[in-house]
Coordinates of C-alpha atoms in Angstrom, one line a residue:
M1 CA -81.1 39.3 9.7
P2 CA -77.7 39.5 11.4
S3 CA -76.1 42.9 11.0
E4 CA -73.1 43.6 8.8
T5 CA -69.6 44.5 10.0
P6 CA -67.4 46.9 8.1
F7 CA -64.3 45.1 6.9
Q8 CA -60.7 46.2 6.1
I9 CA -58.0 43.9 4.9
N10 CA -55.2 43.8 7.4
I11 CA -52.9 40.8 7.1
P12 CA -50.8 40.3 10.2
D13 CA -47.1 41.1 10.0
E14 CA -46.4 37.5 11.1
K15 CA -48.1 36.1 7.9
L16 CA -46.1 38.5 5.7
G17 CA -42.9 37.3 7.4
I18 CA -43.8 33.6 6.9
L19 CA -44.5 34.3 3.2
R20 CA -41.1 35.9 2.8
A21 CA -39.3 33.1 4.7
K22 CA -40.9 30.5 2.4
L23 CA -40.0 32.5 -0.7
E24 CA -36.4 32.7 0.6
L25 CA -36.3 28.8 0.6
A26 CA -37.7 28.4 -2.9
T27 CA -36.2 25.7 -5.1
F28 CA -36.8 25.8 -8.8
P29 CA -36.9 23.0 -11.3
D30 CA -35.0 22.9 -14.6
E31 CA -36.7 23.6 -17.9
L32 CA -36.4 22.2 -21.4
Q33 CA -34.7 24.4 -24.0
D34 CA -37.0 26.8 -25.9
I35 CA -40.1 25.3 -24.4
G36 CA -41.8 28.7 -23.9
W37 CA -45.3 28.3 -22.5
R38 CA -46.0 24.8 -23.8
H39 CA -45.3 23.2 -20.4
G40 CA -46.7 26.0 -18.3
A41 CA -45.3 29.1 -16.7
P42 CA -41.7 29.7 -18.0
L43 CA -38.9 29.4 -15.5
A44 CA -37.6 32.9 -16.1
D45 CA -41.1 34.4 -15.4
M46 CA -41.3 32.4 -12.2
K47 CA -37.9 33.4 -10.9
R48 CA -38.6 37.1 -11.7
L49 CA -42.0 37.0 -9.9
V50 CA -40.7 35.1 -6.9
E51 CA -37.9 37.7 -6.5
R52 CA -40.3 40.5 -6.8
W53 CA -42.7 39.0 -4.3
K54 CA -39.8 38.5 -1.9
N55 CA -37.9 41.7 -2.3
G56 CA -39.9 44.4 -4.0
Y57 CA -43.6 43.8 -3.9
D58 CA -45.3 45.9 -1.2
W59 CA -48.5 44.1 -0.1
R60 CA -49.3 47.0 2.3
K61 CA -49.5 49.4 -0.6
Y62 CA -52.1 47.3 -2.5
E63 CA -53.9 46.3 0.7
K64 CA -54.4 50.0 1.3
E65 CA -55.6 50.6 -2.2
L66 CA -58.2 47.8 -2.0
N67 CA -59.4 49.1 1.3
Q68 CA -59.8 52.6 -0.1
E69 CA -61.5 51.6 -3.3
L70 CA -63.8 48.9 -2.2
P71 CA -66.4 49.3 0.6
M72 CA -66.2 45.9 2.2
F73 CA -68.2 44.2 4.9
T74 CA -68.8 40.8 6.5
R75 CA -72.1 39.2 7.6
D76 CA -73.2 35.8 8.9
I77 CA -75.5 34.0 6.5
D78 CA -77.2 30.8 7.6
V79 CA -77.1 28.0 5.0
D80 CA -79.5 25.1 5.5
G81 CA -77.7 22.1 6.9
F82 CA -74.3 24.0 7.2
G83 CA -75.0 26.6 9.8
A84 CA -73.8 30.2 9.7
L85 CA -71.0 31.2 7.4
N86 CA -69.3 34.6 7.7
I87 CA -69.4 36.1 4.2
H88 CA -67.1 38.9 3.0
Y89 CA -68.5 41.2 0.3
V90 CA -68.1 44.5 -1.5
H91 CA -71.2 46.7 -1.4
K92 CA -71.3 50.1 -3.1
K93 CA -74.5 52.0 -3.6
S94 CA -75.1 54.4 -6.4
E95 CA -76.2 58.0 -5.7
T96 CA -79.2 57.3 -7.9
V97 CA -82.0 56.3 -5.5
D98 CA -83.7 54.1 -8.0
A99 CA -80.5 52.3 -9.0
I100 CA -80.9 48.6 -9.9
P101 CA -79.6 46.1 -7.3
L102 CA -77.0 43.9 -9.1
L103 CA -75.1 40.9 -7.7
F104 CA -71.7 40.2 -9.2
C105 CA -70.5 36.7 -8.8
H106 CA -66.9 35.6 -9.6
G107 CA -65.4 32.2 -10.2
W108 CA -62.0 30.4 -10.0
P109 CA -59.2 31.5 -10.1
G110 CA -60.9 34.9 -9.5
S111 CA -62.1 36.7 -6.5
F112 CA -63.9 39.9 -5.4
I113 CA -61.0 41.8 -7.0
E114 CA -62.6 41.2 -10.5
I115 CA -65.3 43.9 -9.7
R116 CA -62.6 46.5 -9.2
G117 CA -62.7 48.1 -12.7
M118 CA -66.5 47.8 -13.2
L119 CA -67.5 49.1 -9.8
P120 CA -67.2 52.9 -10.4
L121 CA -68.7 52.4 -13.9
L122 CA -71.7 50.5 -12.7
T123 CA -72.5 52.8 -9.8
A124 CA -72.0 56.0 -11.8
S125 CA -75.1 58.1 -12.2
S126 CA -76.1 59.6 -15.6
P127 CA -79.2 60.4 -17.6
K128 CA -77.5 58.5 -20.4
H129 CA -77.4 55.1 -18.8
P130 CA -78.8 53.1 -15.9
S131 CA -77.0 53.0 -12.5
F132 CA -76.6 50.0 -10.1
H133 CA -76.2 49.3 -6.5
V134 CA -73.5 46.6 -6.6
V135 CA -72.8 43.7 -4.4
A136 CA -69.8 41.5 -5.1
L137 CA -69.2 38.7 -2.6
S138 CA -66.3 36.4 -1.9
L139 CA -67.8 33.0 -2.5
P140 CA -67.5 30.7 0.6
G141 CA -63.9 29.4 0.8
F142 CA -62.7 32.3 -1.4
G143 CA -61.0 35.6 -0.4
F144 CA -62.1 36.6 3.0
S145 CA -65.2 34.5 3.3
E146 CA -65.5 31.5 5.6
G147 CA -65.5 28.2 3.9
A148 CA -67.8 25.2 4.4
H149 CA -66.5 22.8 7.0
R150 CA -68.0 19.6 5.7
P151 CA -68.7 18.0 2.3
G152 CA -71.9 18.5 0.4
F153 CA -71.7 22.2 -0.2
G154 CA -72.9 22.2 -3.8
L155 CA -74.4 24.5 -6.3
D156 CA -77.7 24.9 -4.4
Q157 CA -75.8 26.0 -1.3
Y158 CA -73.7 28.6 -3.2
A159 CA -76.9 29.9 -4.7
E160 CA -78.6 30.0 -1.3
V161 CA -75.9 31.9 0.5
T162 CA -75.6 34.4 -2.4
H163 CA -79.4 34.9 -2.5
K164 CA -79.7 35.2 1.2
L165 CA -77.0 37.9 1.2
M166 CA -79.0 40.0 -1.2
I167 CA -82.1 39.6 0.9
A168 CA -80.1 40.5 4.1
L169 CA -79.0 43.7 2.3
G170 CA -82.6 44.6 1.6
Y171 CA -82.6 43.7 -2.0
N172 CA -85.7 41.5 -2.3
E173 CA -85.6 41.9 -6.1
Y174 CA -82.4 42.2 -8.1
V175 CA -80.4 41.2 -11.2
T176 CA -77.1 39.3 -11.5
E177 CA -73.9 39.2 -13.6
G178 CA -71.5 36.3 -13.4
G179 CA -68.7 34.5 -15.2
D180 CA -67.0 31.1 -14.7
W181 CA -68.5 29.5 -11.6
G182 CA -70.5 32.7 -11.3
F183 CA -72.4 31.7 -14.4
L184 CA -73.4 28.3 -12.8
I185 CA -74.3 29.9 -9.5
T186 CA -76.4 32.8 -11.0
R187 CA -78.0 30.4 -13.4
R188 CA -79.1 28.2 -10.5
M189 CA -80.3 31.4 -8.7
A190 CA -82.3 32.4 -11.8
A191 CA -83.9 28.9 -11.9
K192 CA -84.7 28.7 -8.1
Y193 CA -85.4 32.3 -7.3
G194 CA -86.3 33.7 -10.7
G195 CA -89.5 35.7 -11.1
K196 CA -90.1 36.5 -7.4
H197 CA -86.5 37.7 -6.5
V198 CA -84.1 37.4 -9.4
K199 CA -85.6 39.5 -12.2
A200 CA -82.9 39.0 -14.9
W201 CA -79.4 37.6 -15.3
H202 CA -76.4 38.4 -17.4
T203 CA -73.3 36.4 -18.1
N204 CA -69.9 36.6 -19.8
F205 CA -69.5 32.8 -19.7
P206 CA -72.5 31.6 -21.8
M207 CA -72.6 27.8 -21.7
A208 CA -75.2 25.6 -23.3
D209 CA -75.6 22.0 -24.5
P210 CA -75.9 21.4 -28.3
P211 CA -79.3 20.4 -29.7
T212 CA -80.2 16.7 -29.6
W213 CA -82.7 14.5 -31.4
K214 CA -85.1 15.1 -28.5
S215 CA -85.8 18.5 -30.2
P216 CA -86.1 17.4 -33.8
L217 CA -86.4 20.9 -35.4
S218 CA -83.5 22.3 -33.4
F219 CA -81.4 19.3 -34.1
L220 CA -82.1 19.4 -37.9
S221 CA -81.2 23.1 -37.9
Y222 CA -78.0 22.3 -36.1
L223 CA -77.1 19.7 -38.7
L224 CA -77.9 21.8 -41.7
T225 CA -76.7 25.3 -40.6
P226 CA -73.0 26.0 -41.4
Y227 CA -70.9 27.6 -38.7
S228 CA -70.0 31.3 -39.0
A229 CA -66.3 32.3 -38.9
E230 CA -66.8 33.5 -35.3
E231 CA -68.4 30.2 -34.3
K232 CA -65.6 28.2 -36.0
A233 CA -63.0 30.2 -34.1
G234 CA -65.0 29.7 -30.9
L235 CA -65.1 25.9 -31.3
E236 CA -61.4 25.9 -32.0
R237 CA -60.8 27.8 -28.8
T238 CA -63.0 25.3 -27.0
A239 CA -61.1 22.4 -28.4
W240 CA -57.8 24.1 -27.4
Y241 CA -59.0 24.4 -23.8
R242 CA -60.3 20.8 -23.7
D243 CA -57.0 19.4 -25.1
K244 CA -54.4 21.7 -23.8
S245 CA -55.6 23.7 -20.8
S246 CA -58.2 21.7 -18.8
G247 CA -55.9 19.3 -16.9
Y248 CA -56.3 21.4 -13.7
F249 CA -60.1 20.7 -13.9
V250 CA -59.6 16.9 -13.6
E251 CA -57.3 17.2 -10.6
Q252 CA -59.3 19.8 -8.8
S253 CA -62.6 17.9 -9.3
T254 CA -61.2 14.6 -8.1
F255 CA -58.5 15.1 -5.5
P256 CA -58.5 18.7 -4.3
Q257 CA -57.0 17.8 -1.0
T258 CA -53.8 16.6 -2.6
L259 CA -53.3 19.9 -4.3
A260 CA -54.2 21.7 -1.1
Y261 CA -51.0 20.5 0.6
G262 CA -48.8 22.1 -2.1
F263 CA -50.8 25.4 -2.3
T264 CA -50.9 25.8 1.5
D265 CA -47.2 25.1 2.1
S266 CA -45.6 26.6 -1.0
P267 CA -46.4 30.1 -2.3
V268 CA -44.3 29.2 -5.4
A269 CA -46.6 26.3 -6.2
L270 CA -49.6 28.5 -5.8
L271 CA -48.0 31.2 -8.0
G272 CA -47.1 28.8 -10.8
W273 CA -50.6 27.2 -10.8
F274 CA -52.3 30.6 -11.0
Y275 CA -50.0 32.7 -13.1
E276 CA -50.2 30.2 -15.9
K277 CA -53.9 30.7 -16.1
L278 CA -53.9 34.4 -15.7
V279 CA -51.7 34.7 -18.8
I280 CA -53.0 32.0 -21.2
W281 CA -56.7 32.5 -20.3
T282 CA -56.6 36.2 -21.1
D283 CA -56.5 37.9 -24.5
D284 CA -52.9 39.2 -24.4
Y285 CA -53.7 41.2 -21.2
K286 CA -50.5 43.0 -20.1
W287 CA -50.2 41.9 -16.5
T288 CA -47.8 43.8 -14.4
D289 CA -45.9 41.7 -11.9
D290 CA -47.4 43.5 -9.0
E291 CA -50.9 43.1 -10.4
A292 CA -50.5 39.4 -10.8
L293 CA -49.0 39.1 -7.3
T294 CA -51.9 41.0 -5.7
W295 CA -54.4 38.7 -7.4
I296 CA -52.5 35.6 -6.1
S297 CA -51.8 37.1 -2.7
I298 CA -55.5 37.3 -2.1
Y299 CA -55.5 33.5 -2.4
W300 CA -52.4 33.1 -0.2
F301 CA -53.8 35.2 2.6
S302 CA -57.4 34.0 2.2
R303 CA -59.4 33.3 5.3
A304 CA -60.0 29.6 4.5
G305 CA -56.4 29.2 3.2
P306 CA -55.0 28.8 -0.3
G307 CA -56.1 25.1 -0.4
A308 CA -59.8 25.8 0.0
A309 CA -61.2 27.6 -3.0
H310 CA -60.7 24.9 -5.6
R311 CA -62.8 22.4 -3.6
I312 CA -65.7 23.9 -5.5
Y313 CA -64.7 21.7 -8.5
S314 CA -65.2 18.5 -6.5
E315 CA -68.3 19.7 -4.7
V316 CA -70.1 21.0 -7.8
Y317 CA -68.6 18.8 -10.5
G318 CA -71.9 17.1 -11.4
D319 CA -73.6 20.4 -12.0
F320 CA -70.9 21.7 -14.4
Y321 CA -71.7 19.3 -17.2
N322 CA -75.4 18.8 -16.3
L323 CA -76.8 21.8 -18.1
G324 CA -79.1 19.8 -20.3
R325 CA -80.7 17.9 -17.5
T326 CA -81.7 20.7 -15.2
S327 CA -84.5 23.3 -15.5
Y328 CA -83.8 26.3 -17.6
P329 CA -84.5 29.8 -16.2
T330 CA -87.3 31.6 -17.9
I331 CA -86.4 35.2 -16.8
P332 CA -84.6 37.5 -19.2
M333 CA -81.0 36.6 -19.9
G334 CA -78.2 38.6 -21.5
A335 CA -74.9 37.1 -22.8
S336 CA -71.5 38.6 -23.7
Y337 CA -69.1 36.6 -25.9
F338 CA -65.4 37.3 -25.7
P339 CA -63.1 35.6 -28.3
K340 CA -60.6 34.2 -25.8
E341 CA -63.1 32.7 -23.4
L342 CA -62.4 29.1 -22.6
L343 CA -65.7 27.6 -23.8
L344 CA -67.2 29.4 -26.8
L345 CA -70.2 27.6 -28.2
P346 CA -72.6 28.8 -30.9
S347 CA -75.0 31.4 -29.5
A348 CA -78.0 29.6 -31.1
W349 CA -77.4 26.8 -28.6
L350 CA -77.9 29.2 -25.8
R351 CA -81.0 30.8 -27.3
R352 CA -82.6 27.5 -27.9
L353 CA -83.5 26.9 -24.2
N354 CA -83.0 30.2 -22.5
N355 CA -84.9 33.5 -22.7
V356 CA -82.0 35.4 -24.2
V357 CA -83.1 39.0 -24.8
I358 CA -79.7 40.5 -25.7
E359 CA -76.3 39.3 -26.7
S360 CA -73.0 41.1 -27.5
H361 CA -70.1 39.8 -29.5
H362 CA -66.7 41.3 -28.9
K363 CA -63.5 41.5 -30.9
S364 CA -61.1 41.0 -28.0
G365 CA -61.2 39.8 -24.4
G366 CA -60.8 36.6 -22.5
H367 CA -61.9 34.6 -19.5
F368 CA -61.6 37.4 -17.0
A369 CA -63.7 39.9 -18.9
A370 CA -64.8 41.9 -15.9
Y371 CA -61.2 42.6 -15.2
E372 CA -59.7 42.6 -18.7
R373 CA -62.5 44.6 -20.4
P374 CA -64.5 46.4 -17.7
E375 CA -65.8 49.1 -20.0
E376 CA -67.1 46.7 -22.6
L377 CA -68.8 44.4 -20.1
T378 CA -70.3 47.3 -18.2
E379 CA -71.7 48.7 -21.5
D380 CA -73.3 45.3 -22.2
V381 CA -75.0 45.3 -18.8
R382 CA -76.1 48.8 -19.3
K383 CA -77.7 48.1 -22.7
M384 CA -79.7 45.3 -21.2
F385 CA -81.3 47.4 -18.5
A386 CA -81.3 50.8 -20.3
K387 CA -84.3 52.8 -21.4
G388 CA -85.5 51.0 -24.6
G389 CA -83.5 47.9 -23.6
P390 CA -85.1 44.5 -23.4
A391 CA -85.0 44.4 -19.5
F392 CA -85.7 48.1 -18.7
A393 CA -87.4 48.5 -15.4
V394 CA -87.4 44.7 -14.8
V395 CA -87.0 45.4 -11.1
P396 CA -90.2 47.2 -10.0
G397 CA -89.5 50.8 -8.9
K398 CA -85.8 50.5 -9.8
S399 CA -85.3 51.8 -13.3
G400 CA -81.7 52.8 -12.8
Y401 CA -82.4 56.4 -13.5
A402 CA -83.0 59.5 -11.3

């Protein structure tokens, strides 16, 4: 396998200057009176953030913090039919020799930064809980990974490049955790590489189709069993997302190139598109301005450019709503439910066709659970693989304990 290269984020001064120059030329729209968040990011918030990005925000400070906290590397990974892609990833080993190899897979509008809070927790050694060797890649086209250069890079290819990265790192057997697109990708990995390589998978974005008449008993139970209060709230949240917050999905999955012109030329356009989702997709998470700007700056400075990452919606669209017509993984699965996730479906739907061995239901938390609630999600993962847990020692010779 090609060797890895240590990586440090080091954005050229020229790019920082271009960003500031573009922000200096920003022109803002008007806004209807008392509209709040009903039409998207409020004008006052946008003006404040642009001013901060332009005249107070210190990218070099946060660049240095990321470099110090996250051991990063790049490596070429060959993808069948697409050649070699240079992939950026975080890789931190636990001091516990028998730690469990774990792949963390992000989605959109996230990035490798989502592992930041969980990384020291997952790699920590203790006789009280399992420890993990953690790999968190930037998906192709995201962060500092090279993107695909021609169409057809679908879910199989995302699964392939991610699996091959783990093999290249010497992790022939491993487990996964993913949210958003990370759920779809690790699910495909569990189906394709499960048993031999992927030993178990965990998600904080549990999606499943409702029962149908093709499974008469499940369908009858579905019709006769009343929803719990939590399930009713989850379905209401799902309906809100479908009716009020999913317009981006239609545009990104149909004409991503059209959006790319705005995202690539205008940092204000990128900021508005992302900041809206950071706020309304979380559970009252208290974003600082610098925190949000760092998240969005990773996209602005990304290797493939700010107009590349959302192409995943167009390339993988058919797989997103095709859950019921693809093979289901049989390896152990864990699921975490957070009340402000975007799609919250009854957990019985997931258990119907997946080998769910553990599930956790939380009182708070939203779409970016790894970032919003790192302690809670880490604890869920630990419980799954702990001594006495349903997936203890699922990776041969890697119990997670000294």
